[in-house]
XYZ file of C-alpha atoms in Angstrom:
159
model
C 71.092 90.012 -37.314
C 68.978 93.165 -37.093
C 66.342 93.622 -34.378
C 63.587 93.593 -37.016
C 64.809 90.258 -38.378
C 65.085 88.800 -34.859
C 61.494 89.838 -34.086
C 60.282 88.409 -37.400
C 62.066 85.121 -36.662
C 60.940 84.885 -33.025
C 57.299 85.974 -33.416
C 56.732 85.134 -37.084
C 55.404 88.675 -37.512
C 56.830 91.905 -38.846
C 58.179 94.349 -36.242
C 55.762 97.018 -37.468
C 52.770 94.738 -36.771
C 54.051 93.985 -33.266
C 54.532 97.701 -32.557
C 51.006 98.492 -33.798
C 49.591 95.881 -31.416
C 51.611 97.276 -28.503
C 50.509 100.813 -29.350
C 46.851 99.703 -29.450
C 47.205 98.061 -26.018
C 48.812 101.193 -24.551
C 45.904 103.362 -25.714
C 43.216 101.216 -24.097
C 41.431 102.830 -21.166
C 41.403 99.677 -19.047
C 44.265 97.563 -17.766
C 43.001 94.122 -16.752
C 44.805 92.125 -14.076
C 43.738 88.481 -14.059
C 43.572 86.584 -10.781
C 43.962 82.957 -11.867
C 44.606 79.674 -10.131
C 43.286 76.241 -9.264
C 39.720 75.790 -8.048
C 39.431 76.731 -4.341
C 42.862 78.345 -4.162
C 41.562 81.556 -2.536
C 41.167 83.917 -5.511
C 37.823 85.317 -4.322
C 39.042 85.493 -0.709
C 42.032 87.548 -1.865
C 39.766 89.947 -3.769
C 37.407 90.321 -0.806
C 40.407 91.313 1.336
C 41.402 93.855 -1.295
C 37.843 95.257 -1.433
C 37.605 95.393 2.352
C 34.260 93.543 2.408
C 32.930 90.078 1.635
C 31.403 90.778 -1.773
C 32.450 87.735 -3.794
C 31.123 84.383 -2.579
C 33.672 82.156 -0.857
C 33.392 78.409 -0.272
C 35.620 75.453 0.537
C 34.748 74.096 -2.878
C 34.535 76.260 -6.000
C 32.728 79.565 -5.500
C 33.121 81.489 -8.778
C 31.601 80.095 -11.986
C 31.442 83.421 -13.848
C 34.118 85.925 -14.809
C 33.889 88.921 -12.480
C 35.515 92.240 -13.343
C 36.130 94.536 -10.373
C 36.224 98.167 -11.585
C 36.211 101.631 -10.069
C 32.822 103.176 -9.407
C 31.452 105.657 -6.892
C 28.344 103.512 -6.367
C 28.854 100.009 -4.984
C 26.961 97.799 -7.409
C 27.148 94.712 -9.597
C 26.110 94.763 -13.243
C 25.248 91.261 -14.427
C 25.552 90.643 -18.186
C 23.190 87.767 -18.943
C 23.677 84.967 -21.472
C 21.313 84.901 -24.465
C 19.281 82.049 -22.986
C 18.584 84.146 -19.862
C 17.751 87.270 -21.892
C 14.964 85.295 -23.584
C 13.598 84.259 -20.173
C 13.968 87.580 -18.330
C 13.548 89.942 -21.289
C 16.575 92.067 -20.378
C 20.323 92.011 -21.102
C 21.627 93.227 -17.760
C 20.614 93.138 -14.121
C 21.939 95.747 -11.678
C 22.318 94.717 -8.044
C 23.135 97.258 -5.324
C 26.000 96.060 -3.123
C 24.696 97.511 0.113
C 25.612 94.608 2.382
C 22.113 93.172 2.617
C 21.781 89.399 2.573
C 19.077 89.644 -0.096
C 21.421 91.348 -2.580
C 24.358 89.057 -1.693
C 22.160 86.015 -2.369
C 20.969 87.494 -5.672
C 24.560 88.195 -6.766
C 25.681 84.708 -5.764
C 22.868 83.166 -7.845
C 24.451 84.662 -10.982
C 28.058 83.863 -9.991
C 27.932 80.329 -8.717
C 26.580 76.998 -9.878
C 26.147 74.152 -7.452
C 25.446 70.442 -7.553
C 24.186 68.828 -10.746
C 24.173 72.104 -12.679
C 27.964 72.512 -12.317
C 28.559 71.276 -15.875
C 26.100 73.838 -17.305
C 27.099 77.371 -18.197
C 26.303 79.957 -15.520
C 23.391 82.369 -16.228
C 25.736 85.369 -16.626
C 28.440 85.859 -19.255
C 30.250 88.203 -16.898
C 29.644 90.372 -13.875
C 31.076 93.847 -13.414
C 31.501 94.903 -9.805
C 31.894 98.646 -9.301
C 33.660 99.662 -6.102
C 35.106 102.992 -4.834
C 38.632 101.608 -4.382
C 41.335 104.206 -5.175
C 43.588 101.469 -6.602
C 41.084 100.994 -9.433
C 40.742 104.695 -10.369
C 43.281 104.685 -13.215
C 41.468 102.033 -15.248
C 42.810 98.997 -13.397
C 40.324 96.113 -13.694
C 40.824 93.081 -11.474
C 39.395 89.962 -13.075
C 38.272 87.080 -10.840
C 38.097 83.928 -12.914
C 36.639 80.483 -12.355
C 39.307 78.084 -11.162
C 41.384 76.063 -13.571
C 39.673 72.685 -13.886
C 36.358 74.124 -12.637
C 34.391 72.125 -15.190
C 34.928 70.946 -18.747
C 32.118 73.199 -19.978
C 33.669 76.339 -18.488
C 37.194 75.396 -19.547
C 35.894 75.268 -23.137
C 33.515 78.287 -22.849
């Protein structure tokens, strides 16, 4: 059996289509690396160690309710991409938070990342948060994605 026929049989797609998809992926500027695992398994703790500072909230229970993308940037900051419902309330699509180590900014960032108590089954206010950090590892387009834990809530598992 030819390689093309084996690919067609295994993936139910023509080899040319598979190669086009691979080529498209190779030309993308970003290379995401997903950090996934059970709720409270230490994903955010691991990323804080990698960043060299406690940027992402950490808790014994779940601490991340929003997808966070850690990217290279000269300026340490978080760019919060709000959900439509929040845009209507605040009148803006994004919120930029300087990551200067102050408790005020850490608390503000955490308010967009983490849901607590009764609101845990609601969607968080942000669709995603981009964290820009001057980490040489991230310079080539590597994006480290911190995700909510598996089994975080039924709403987030669906969303």
